[in-house]
């Protein structure tokens, strides 16, 4: 497994085209692996190529990749990077082995995390109708999607709770008694987007329209099952993984500030 980081040059037309369409970005990402044909589908239980765009500022957009094979991003550098300053030692992207990091994960560790996901659920509008996949649209329901206990258990982690002294509201609840997810847990929802883009049909013909909602979460988690978490990190979480969703990344968790002695 490999973890790759590539900064897009947002002043270039190629970058703007990729950023406007998850379908185009997906195609560019998959073109980074010469041994993978466009029609090749990953085995059901095999690690897959995951990607995510982090927009830290208007001119700083980072593409992250987690992949079973080492990628070659030469075409992305030429289209959306800084090809004139690329060198053999610094080709314009950074790739490092991911497995040593995965092997160091153990139960009880705390990590900061970032995740862009596609929070959805199924509903039935009328009795007898088939259930329909529908996006969560409100802040509370999107937070609740990630805080679902069964989802966290399957993923191998637990979202950390804030100490009682750091909660704005008593018990982390609203005045109506409903869960106030953003106050009780070390979790924030930083960005929600509704995306709509064209997708090519197999064999050509008319293009279909894809619409999805994404939510970007940041917070702190505790590892409950290292093997399940390793699978989550290499297989993704949730739906729309081909379109930049599902990649969970970890970073060292900041140490909590010490409370002053009273």
Steps between C-alpha positions, in 0.01 A plus 500: 500500500612855424396846616545781246469878525471734200437875506297633208595824328158665515603769250511246218208408277564130552457539876175688461365227272592226748363691798168556325430130442557204736457279192795669326711483817417131543613431144824693556569314825446158344727597209783518754532120503628357170414146603133579563272508196197735505265201488676311780287476813675432832436165666223515756728472803812666359629842610394766255628834379351779712539873450395824662537871429584727795445869426701678768483836325389630163847444356589190702318186394659166589419165341558202730515143367513166678568219257624139483754597231748787475348767271663701223347849501706639210185574298347689795814708543489586129129589505451645847836543673833680448677294230773759440645450848460122521822302545582128535544554874180706529264402216218717634336255739598305812438128549599290797427142611186483712533150646757589771257757639208256483704239686560740791131550578390349831183499707462798732702744289347843441535673162374813334315414179351648186235343279291611205198272475166458328251468790191321374212292632208309353140613531158376389261783414191281475403161635587228251750709305863386476743683725691783333855618567489863615767744616503645850466875455503650849803557719351291781420199281839511325675501838273221617596291196865486610412472870288190441634241747477206258679695227783590738524142625528363145766763421714415806487833683301711743456876472644651818271693734587840638570523874196637683689821582547582130136460399309818437168344594436273803529137397556601139129545435288781366233669706244267335686193616610387154859383443728791418768302318743785443517582871521155654761349269846593369346538157435788263331521162709747302355487152186372327456505124239395247670380182348435160704379203483290185606137487582309183296188437687176419537468123429867437158644430319758706666617820316454829480759776638421846394701805647444845548678831836496677593592856852555633558402863792568731546383855672255732448126521610207714595170337280215620600230246829554311424237235162652418649849494777388263229367270312831523814696414569286190144423383319823592183577691156566355394544139622706198861395553571539128407867533732613778308366801595242760871570554570523874843641591664520842743745658652524849232626740591824678549458871210643702576828672568465870240649726628763739515397863227658707 
